[in-house]
């Protein structure tokens, strides 16, 4: 049984990012935000390993998510990834944010985590036109899953 409040390790993997384009995690509100670099980067993927605080449940039974990287109203939490000029890459032709939804995280998935495991999701790095994916993105199938292969830090 998990405590009422605990830290949940999650991993967001940006698949097929635009080569040379900076991507960073936004911590805090826009005017006072800090940019956090990815945990790893390759030609195939940019990976962010973060923790969000789970503090009980919402009235509908979904987990209540908190923390400095968590944005949005309680029923529609998300994290922002800053891209291009928003990520401090001043010479980039692109600038914007990617809104990664956290709503698919379930208590059942959290309860299934063994020590050292994290929940992971994949998001597209590019739009259908070939530029970076910006604004709200759909999680790539199958959504949030227990990462059985990689242990958290």
CSV table of C-alpha atoms in Angstrom, one decimal:
chain,number,residue,atom,x,y,z
A,1,UNK,CA,0.0,0.0,0.0
A,2,UNK,CA,1.4,3.4,-1.0
A,3,UNK,CA,1.3,6.4,1.3
A,4,UNK,CA,-1.3,9.2,0.6
A,5,UNK,CA,1.5,11.4,-0.7
A,6,UNK,CA,4.6,10.2,-2.6
A,7,UNK,CA,6.9,11.0,-5.6
A,8,UNK,CA,6.0,9.3,-8.8
A,9,UNK,CA,8.9,8.8,-11.3
A,10,UNK,CA,7.9,9.3,-14.9
A,11,UNK,CA,9.7,9.4,-18.3
A,12,UNK,CA,8.6,11.4,-21.3
A,13,UNK,CA,10.3,10.3,-24.6
A,14,UNK,CA,10.2,12.6,-27.6
A,15,UNK,CA,10.4,10.3,-30.6
A,16,UNK,CA,12.0,11.4,-33.9
A,17,UNK,CA,12.9,15.0,-32.8
A,18,UNK,CA,13.9,17.6,-35.3
A,19,UNK,CA,17.7,17.4,-35.6
A,20,UNK,CA,19.6,20.2,-33.7
A,21,UNK,CA,16.4,21.6,-32.2
A,22,UNK,CA,16.6,22.4,-28.4
A,23,UNK,CA,14.0,20.9,-26.2
A,24,UNK,CA,13.8,21.5,-22.4
A,25,UNK,CA,11.3,20.9,-19.6
A,26,UNK,CA,9.6,23.9,-18.2
A,27,UNK,CA,9.7,24.1,-14.4
A,28,UNK,CA,7.3,26.7,-12.9
A,29,UNK,CA,5.0,29.2,-14.4
A,30,UNK,CA,5.9,30.9,-17.7
A,31,UNK,CA,7.1,34.3,-16.3
A,32,UNK,CA,9.2,32.7,-13.6
A,33,UNK,CA,10.1,29.4,-15.3
A,34,UNK,CA,13.3,27.5,-15.3
A,35,UNK,CA,14.4,25.3,-18.2
A,36,UNK,CA,15.6,21.8,-17.4
A,37,UNK,CA,17.7,19.9,-20.0
A,38,UNK,CA,16.8,16.4,-21.1
A,39,UNK,CA,18.2,13.4,-19.2
A,40,UNK,CA,19.4,12.0,-22.6
A,41,UNK,CA,19.4,12.9,-26.2
A,42,UNK,CA,20.1,11.0,-29.4
A,43,UNK,CA,19.1,11.3,-33.1
A,44,UNK,CA,16.1,9.0,-32.3
A,45,UNK,CA,14.8,10.4,-29.1
A,46,UNK,CA,15.0,13.1,-26.4
A,47,UNK,CA,14.2,11.8,-22.9
A,48,UNK,CA,13.0,13.6,-19.8
A,49,UNK,CA,13.1,11.8,-16.4
A,50,UNK,CA,11.1,13.7,-13.8
A,51,UNK,CA,9.1,13.2,-10.6
A,52,UNK,CA,5.6,14.4,-9.9
A,53,UNK,CA,3.9,14.4,-6.5
A,54,UNK,CA,0.9,12.2,-6.0
A,55,UNK,CA,-1.2,13.6,-3.2
A,56,UNK,CA,-4.4,11.6,-2.8
A,57,UNK,CA,-7.2,11.5,-5.3
A,58,UNK,CA,-9.5,13.8,-7.1
A,59,UNK,CA,-13.3,13.4,-6.5
A,60,UNK,CA,-13.5,11.2,-9.6
A,61,UNK,CA,-10.9,8.8,-8.2
A,62,UNK,CA,-8.0,9.9,-10.4
A,63,UNK,CA,-4.7,10.7,-8.8
A,64,UNK,CA,-4.1,14.3,-7.7
A,65,UNK,CA,-0.8,15.4,-9.3
A,66,UNK,CA,1.3,18.2,-8.0
A,67,UNK,CA,4.8,19.6,-8.3
A,68,UNK,CA,7.0,22.3,-9.9
A,69,UNK,CA,6.7,20.8,-13.4
A,70,UNK,CA,3.0,20.1,-13.2
A,71,UNK,CA,0.8,22.7,-15.0
A,72,UNK,CA,-3.0,23.1,-15.5
A,73,UNK,CA,-6.2,22.6,-13.6
A,74,UNK,CA,-6.4,19.5,-11.3
A,75,UNK,CA,-8.7,17.6,-13.8
A,76,UNK,CA,-6.4,18.2,-16.8
A,77,UNK,CA,-2.8,18.2,-15.6
A,78,UNK,CA,0.1,18.4,-18.0
A,79,UNK,CA,3.8,19.3,-18.4
A,80,UNK,CA,5.3,21.8,-20.8
A,81,UNK,CA,8.3,21.1,-23.0
A,82,UNK,CA,9.9,24.3,-24.4
A,83,UNK,CA,11.1,24.0,-28.0
A,84,UNK,CA,13.5,26.2,-30.0
A,85,UNK,CA,13.5,29.8,-29.0
A,86,UNK,CA,11.3,29.0,-26.0
A,87,UNK,CA,14.1,26.6,-24.9
A,88,UNK,CA,16.8,29.3,-25.2
A,89,UNK,CA,17.9,28.5,-28.8
A,90,UNK,CA,17.9,32.0,-30.1
A,91,UNK,CA,18.8,31.2,-33.7
A,92,UNK,CA,16.1,28.6,-34.1
A,93,UNK,CA,13.4,29.2,-36.7
A,94,UNK,CA,10.9,27.6,-34.4
A,95,UNK,CA,9.6,28.5,-30.9
A,96,UNK,CA,6.8,27.1,-28.9
A,97,UNK,CA,5.8,24.6,-26.2
A,98,UNK,CA,4.6,21.1,-26.3
A,99,UNK,CA,1.8,20.2,-23.8
A,100,UNK,CA,2.2,16.6,-22.6
A,101,UNK,CA,-1.0,15.4,-20.9
A,102,UNK,CA,-0.8,13.6,-17.6
A,103,UNK,CA,-4.5,12.6,-17.5
A,104,UNK,CA,-3.8,9.1,-18.6
A,105,UNK,CA,-1.8,8.2,-15.5
A,106,UNK,CA,-3.9,5.8,-13.4
A,107,UNK,CA,-3.7,4.7,-9.7
A,108,UNK,CA,-3.7,1.1,-11.0
A,109,UNK,CA,-0.5,1.8,-13.0
A,110,UNK,CA,1.1,3.5,-10.1
A,111,UNK,CA,0.2,0.6,-7.8
A,112,UNK,CA,1.8,-1.8,-10.3
A,113,UNK,CA,5.2,-0.1,-10.0
A,114,UNK,CA,8.0,-2.0,-8.3
A,115,UNK,CA,10.8,-0.1,-6.6
A,116,UNK,CA,13.0,1.5,-9.1
A,117,UNK,CA,10.5,1.5,-11.9
A,118,UNK,CA,8.8,4.5,-13.6
A,119,UNK,CA,5.9,5.1,-15.9
A,120,UNK,CA,6.9,6.1,-19.4
A,121,UNK,CA,5.1,7.6,-22.4
A,122,UNK,CA,6.2,8.4,-26.0
A,123,UNK,CA,5.2,11.6,-27.8
A,124,UNK,CA,5.9,12.6,-31.4
A,125,UNK,CA,8.8,15.0,-32.0
A,126,UNK,CA,7.6,16.2,-35.4
A,127,UNK,CA,4.4,17.5,-36.8
A,128,UNK,CA,2.9,15.9,-40.0
A,129,UNK,CA,4.6,18.8,-41.9
A,130,UNK,CA,8.0,17.9,-40.7
A,131,UNK,CA,8.6,20.7,-38.2
A,132,UNK,CA,8.5,20.2,-34.5
A,133,UNK,CA,5.3,19.0,-32.8
A,134,UNK,CA,4.0,22.0,-30.8
A,135,UNK,CA,0.9,22.7,-28.7
A,136,UNK,CA,-1.1,19.8,-27.4
A,137,UNK,CA,0.1,16.4,-28.5
A,138,UNK,CA,-1.4,12.9,-28.4
A,139,UNK,CA,0.5,10.3,-26.6
A,140,UNK,CA,1.8,7.6,-28.9
A,141,UNK,CA,0.2,4.2,-28.3
A,142,UNK,CA,-0.2,2.6,-25.9
A,143,UNK,CA,0.0,5.8,-23.7
A,144,UNK,CA,1.5,5.5,-20.2
A,145,UNK,CA,3.1,2.2,-19.4
A,146,UNK,CA,5.3,0.7,-16.7
A,147,UNK,CA,8.9,0.8,-17.9
A,148,UNK,CA,10.0,-2.7,-17.1
A,149,UNK,CA,13.4,-2.4,-18.7
A,150,UNK,CA,14.9,0.9,-17.4
A,151,UNK,CA,15.2,1.6,-13.7
A,152,UNK,CA,14.8,5.1,-12.4
A,153,UNK,CA,17.7,7.0,-10.9
